[in-house]
mmCIF file of C-alpha atoms in Angstrom:
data_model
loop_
_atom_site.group_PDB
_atom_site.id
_atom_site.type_symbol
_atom_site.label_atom_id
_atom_site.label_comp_id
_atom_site.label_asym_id
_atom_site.label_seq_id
_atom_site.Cartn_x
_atom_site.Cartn_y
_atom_site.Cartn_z
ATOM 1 C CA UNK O 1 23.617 13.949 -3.770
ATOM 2 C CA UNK O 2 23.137 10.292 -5.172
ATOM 3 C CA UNK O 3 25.460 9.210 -2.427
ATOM 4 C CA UNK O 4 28.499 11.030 -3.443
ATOM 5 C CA UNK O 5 31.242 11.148 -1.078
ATOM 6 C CA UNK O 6 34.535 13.523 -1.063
ATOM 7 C CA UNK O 7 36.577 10.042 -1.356
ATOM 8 C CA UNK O 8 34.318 9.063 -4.425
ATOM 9 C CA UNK O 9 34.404 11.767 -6.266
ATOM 10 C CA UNK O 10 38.527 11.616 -5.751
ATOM 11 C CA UNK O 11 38.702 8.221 -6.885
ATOM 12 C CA UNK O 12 36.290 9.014 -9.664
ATOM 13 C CA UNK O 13 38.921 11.953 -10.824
ATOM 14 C CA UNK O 14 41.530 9.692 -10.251
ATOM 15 C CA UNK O 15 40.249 7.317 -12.816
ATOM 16 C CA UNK O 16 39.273 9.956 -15.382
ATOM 17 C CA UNK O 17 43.155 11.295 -14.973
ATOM 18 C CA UNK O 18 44.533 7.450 -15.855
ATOM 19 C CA UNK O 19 41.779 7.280 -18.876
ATOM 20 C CA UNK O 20 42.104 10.445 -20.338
ATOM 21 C CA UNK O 21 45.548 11.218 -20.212
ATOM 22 C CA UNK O 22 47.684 14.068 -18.788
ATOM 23 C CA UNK O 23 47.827 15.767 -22.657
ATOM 24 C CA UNK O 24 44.062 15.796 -22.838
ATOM 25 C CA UNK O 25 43.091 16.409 -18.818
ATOM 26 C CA UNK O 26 43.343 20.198 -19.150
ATOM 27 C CA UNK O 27 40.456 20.282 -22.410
ATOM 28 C CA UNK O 28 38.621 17.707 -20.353
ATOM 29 C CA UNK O 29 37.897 19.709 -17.140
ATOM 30 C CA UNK O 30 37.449 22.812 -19.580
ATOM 31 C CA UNK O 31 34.163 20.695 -20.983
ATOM 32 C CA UNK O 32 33.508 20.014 -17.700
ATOM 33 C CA UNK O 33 33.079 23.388 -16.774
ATOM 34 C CA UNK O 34 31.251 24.491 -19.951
ATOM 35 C CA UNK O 35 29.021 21.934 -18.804
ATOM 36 C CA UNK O 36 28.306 23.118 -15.363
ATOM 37 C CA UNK O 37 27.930 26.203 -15.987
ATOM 38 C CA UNK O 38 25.177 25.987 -19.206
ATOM 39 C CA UNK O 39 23.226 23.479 -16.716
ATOM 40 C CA UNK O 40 23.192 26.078 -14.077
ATOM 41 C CA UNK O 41 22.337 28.754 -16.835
ATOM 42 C CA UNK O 42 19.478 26.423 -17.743
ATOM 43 C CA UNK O 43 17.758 25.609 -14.359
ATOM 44 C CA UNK O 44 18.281 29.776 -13.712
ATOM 45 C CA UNK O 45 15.732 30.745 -16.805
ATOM 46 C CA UNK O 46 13.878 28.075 -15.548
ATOM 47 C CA UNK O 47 13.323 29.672 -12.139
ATOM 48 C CA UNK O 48 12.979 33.078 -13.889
ATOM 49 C CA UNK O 49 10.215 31.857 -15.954
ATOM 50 C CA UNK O 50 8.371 30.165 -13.207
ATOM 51 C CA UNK O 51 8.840 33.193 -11.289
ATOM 52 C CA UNK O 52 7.679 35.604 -14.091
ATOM 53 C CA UNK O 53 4.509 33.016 -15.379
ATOM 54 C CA UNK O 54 3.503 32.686 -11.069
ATOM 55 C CA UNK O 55 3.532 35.806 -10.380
ATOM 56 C CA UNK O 56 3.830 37.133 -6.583
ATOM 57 C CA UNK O 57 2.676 33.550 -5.979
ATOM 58 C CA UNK O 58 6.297 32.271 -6.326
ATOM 59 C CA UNK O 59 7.785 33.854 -3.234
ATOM 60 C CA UNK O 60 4.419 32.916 -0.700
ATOM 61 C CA UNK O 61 5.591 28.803 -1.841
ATOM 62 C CA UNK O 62 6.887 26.652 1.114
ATOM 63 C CA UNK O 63 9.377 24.726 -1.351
ATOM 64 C CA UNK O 64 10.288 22.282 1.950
ATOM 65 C CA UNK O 65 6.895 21.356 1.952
ATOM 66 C CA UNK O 66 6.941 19.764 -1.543
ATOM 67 C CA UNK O 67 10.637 18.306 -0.950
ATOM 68 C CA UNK O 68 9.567 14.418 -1.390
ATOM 69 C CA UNK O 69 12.821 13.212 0.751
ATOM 70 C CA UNK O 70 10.429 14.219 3.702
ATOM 71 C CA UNK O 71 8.149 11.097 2.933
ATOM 72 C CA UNK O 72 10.014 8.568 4.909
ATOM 73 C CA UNK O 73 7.931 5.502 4.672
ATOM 74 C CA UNK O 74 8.769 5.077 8.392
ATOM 75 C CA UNK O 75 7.299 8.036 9.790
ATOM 76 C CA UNK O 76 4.084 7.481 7.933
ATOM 77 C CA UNK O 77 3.448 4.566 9.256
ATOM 78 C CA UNK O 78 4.280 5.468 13.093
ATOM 79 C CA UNK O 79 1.842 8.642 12.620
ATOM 80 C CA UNK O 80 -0.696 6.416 11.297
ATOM 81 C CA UNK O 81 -0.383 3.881 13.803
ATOM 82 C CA UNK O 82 -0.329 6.623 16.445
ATOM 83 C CA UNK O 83 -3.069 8.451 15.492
ATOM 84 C CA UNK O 84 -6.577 8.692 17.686
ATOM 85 C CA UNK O 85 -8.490 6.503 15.753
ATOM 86 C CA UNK O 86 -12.657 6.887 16.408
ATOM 87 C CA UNK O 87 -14.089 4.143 18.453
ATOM 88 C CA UNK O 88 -15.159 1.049 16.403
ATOM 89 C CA UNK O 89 -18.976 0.051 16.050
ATOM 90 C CA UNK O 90 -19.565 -3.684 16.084
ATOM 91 C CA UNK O 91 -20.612 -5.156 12.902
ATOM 92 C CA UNK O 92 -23.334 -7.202 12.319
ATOM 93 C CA UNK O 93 -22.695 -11.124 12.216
ATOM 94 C CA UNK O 94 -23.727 -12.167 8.645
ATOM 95 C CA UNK O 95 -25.165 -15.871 9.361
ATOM 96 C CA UNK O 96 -23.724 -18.602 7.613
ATOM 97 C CA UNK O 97 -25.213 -20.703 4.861
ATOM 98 C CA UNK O 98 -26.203 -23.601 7.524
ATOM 99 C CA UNK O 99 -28.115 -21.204 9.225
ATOM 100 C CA UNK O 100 -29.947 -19.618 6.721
ATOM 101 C CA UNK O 101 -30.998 -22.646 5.630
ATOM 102 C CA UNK O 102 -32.046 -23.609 8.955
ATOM 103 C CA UNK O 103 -33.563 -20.205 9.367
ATOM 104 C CA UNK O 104 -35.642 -21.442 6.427
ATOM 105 C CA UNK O 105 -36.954 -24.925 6.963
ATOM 106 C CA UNK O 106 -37.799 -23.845 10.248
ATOM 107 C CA UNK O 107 -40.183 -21.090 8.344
ATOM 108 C CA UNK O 108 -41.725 -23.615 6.023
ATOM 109 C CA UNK O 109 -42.195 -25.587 8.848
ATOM 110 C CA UNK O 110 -44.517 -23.197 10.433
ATOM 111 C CA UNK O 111 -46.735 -22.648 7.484
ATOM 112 C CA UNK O 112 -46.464 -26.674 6.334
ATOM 113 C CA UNK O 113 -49.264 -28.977 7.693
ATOM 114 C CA UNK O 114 -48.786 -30.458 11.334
ATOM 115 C CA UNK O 115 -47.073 -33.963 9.979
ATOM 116 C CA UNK O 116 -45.042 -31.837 7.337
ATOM 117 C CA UNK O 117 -43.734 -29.339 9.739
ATOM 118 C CA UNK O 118 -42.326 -32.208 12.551
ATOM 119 C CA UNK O 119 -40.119 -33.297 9.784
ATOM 120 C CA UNK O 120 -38.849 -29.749 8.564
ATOM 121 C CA UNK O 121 -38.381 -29.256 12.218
ATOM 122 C CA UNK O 122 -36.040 -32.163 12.738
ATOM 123 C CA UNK O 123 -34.503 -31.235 9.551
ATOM 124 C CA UNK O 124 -33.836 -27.755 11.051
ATOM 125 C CA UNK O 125 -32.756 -28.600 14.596
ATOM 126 C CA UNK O 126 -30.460 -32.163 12.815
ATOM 127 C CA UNK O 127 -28.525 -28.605 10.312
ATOM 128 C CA UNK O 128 -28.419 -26.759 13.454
ATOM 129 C CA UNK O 129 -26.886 -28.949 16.200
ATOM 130 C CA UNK O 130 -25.184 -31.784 14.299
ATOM 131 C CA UNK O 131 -22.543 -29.577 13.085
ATOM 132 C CA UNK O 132 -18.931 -31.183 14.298
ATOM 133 C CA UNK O 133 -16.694 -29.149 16.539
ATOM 134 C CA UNK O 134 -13.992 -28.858 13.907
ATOM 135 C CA UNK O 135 -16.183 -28.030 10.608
ATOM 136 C CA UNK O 136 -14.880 -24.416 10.441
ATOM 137 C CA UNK O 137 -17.544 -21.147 9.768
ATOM 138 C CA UNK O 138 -16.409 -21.555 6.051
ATOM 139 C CA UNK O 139 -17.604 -25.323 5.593
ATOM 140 C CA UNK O 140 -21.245 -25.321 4.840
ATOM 141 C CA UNK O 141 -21.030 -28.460 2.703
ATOM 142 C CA UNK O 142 -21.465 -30.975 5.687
ATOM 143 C CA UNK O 143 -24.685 -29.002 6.977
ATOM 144 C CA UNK O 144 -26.138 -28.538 3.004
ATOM 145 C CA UNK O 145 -26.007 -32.235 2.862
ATOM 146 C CA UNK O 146 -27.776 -32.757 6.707
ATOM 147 C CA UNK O 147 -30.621 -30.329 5.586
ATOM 148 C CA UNK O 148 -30.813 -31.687 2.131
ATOM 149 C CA UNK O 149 -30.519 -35.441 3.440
ATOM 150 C CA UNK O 150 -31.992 -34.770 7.160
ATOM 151 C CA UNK O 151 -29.220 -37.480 8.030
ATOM 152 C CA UNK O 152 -27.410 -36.972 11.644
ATOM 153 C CA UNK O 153 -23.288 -36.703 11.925
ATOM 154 C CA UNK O 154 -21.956 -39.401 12.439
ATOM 155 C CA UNK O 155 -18.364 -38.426 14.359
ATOM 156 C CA UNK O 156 -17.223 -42.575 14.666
ATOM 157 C CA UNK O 157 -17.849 -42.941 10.623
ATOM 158 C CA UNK O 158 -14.949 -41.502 9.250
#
């Protein structure tokens, strides 16, 4: 209990001895005892007045089963890591920004006229395949301004 040891407790005493005094240790422990015994007195008429409010209820309890030192952060996890999980379904690809809007020039350019819709359709394929190696999924910035502009990369600029 709050990780009281024998030698603790000892020293504890020990200490209480040199700041009380050896006149006033004998009134001291009586407190003490007073003490101990009105606190177990108190959690008693607790227990008798759960018992008495629950009913036959009280005895059928599994008190263990409520104890929260059995929540040991470590065993959770292991049991939840351990556990059979159901097989995963893969998710749908939401398409980036770039290809959305590529998805959509290349749709106006299939209702545009003829002259209209060779330009939306270099727009398209310029967004599309332009696209550096490094520009990450997140970056649609570079292939806004290639739809927007219908300007190639150029990799030796920068």
């Amino acid at each position: 209990m709050f990780g009281l040891t024998f030698e603790k407790l000892l020293l504890i005493g020990v200490i209480a001895a040199f700041i009380i005094g050896p006149d006033k240790l004998p009134q001291a422990a009586e407190q003490l005892a007073r003490a101990v015994h009105w606190v177990r007195g108190q959690a008693d008429s607790a227990k008798g007045r759960l018992r008495e409010e629950m009913g036959e209820e009280f005895d059928d309890i599994d008190w263990k089963q409520l104890d929260p030192r059995q929540y040991d952060p470590r065993r959770i996890i292991r049991d939840a890591l351990l556990e059979d999980l159901p097989p995963a379904t893969p998710a749908k690809k939401k398409p980036t920004k770039s290809e959305r809007l590529a998805q959509s020039a290349a749709a106006r350019a299939a209702e545009a006229p003829a002259e209209a819709g060779a330009a939306a359709g270099v727009t398209a394929a310029v967004a599309s395949s332009s696209r550096p190696a490094w520009a990450s999924e997140g970056s649609d910035e570079v292939a806004v301004s290639q739809v927007e502009l219908g300007a190639p990369f150029d990799s030796e600029a920068t």
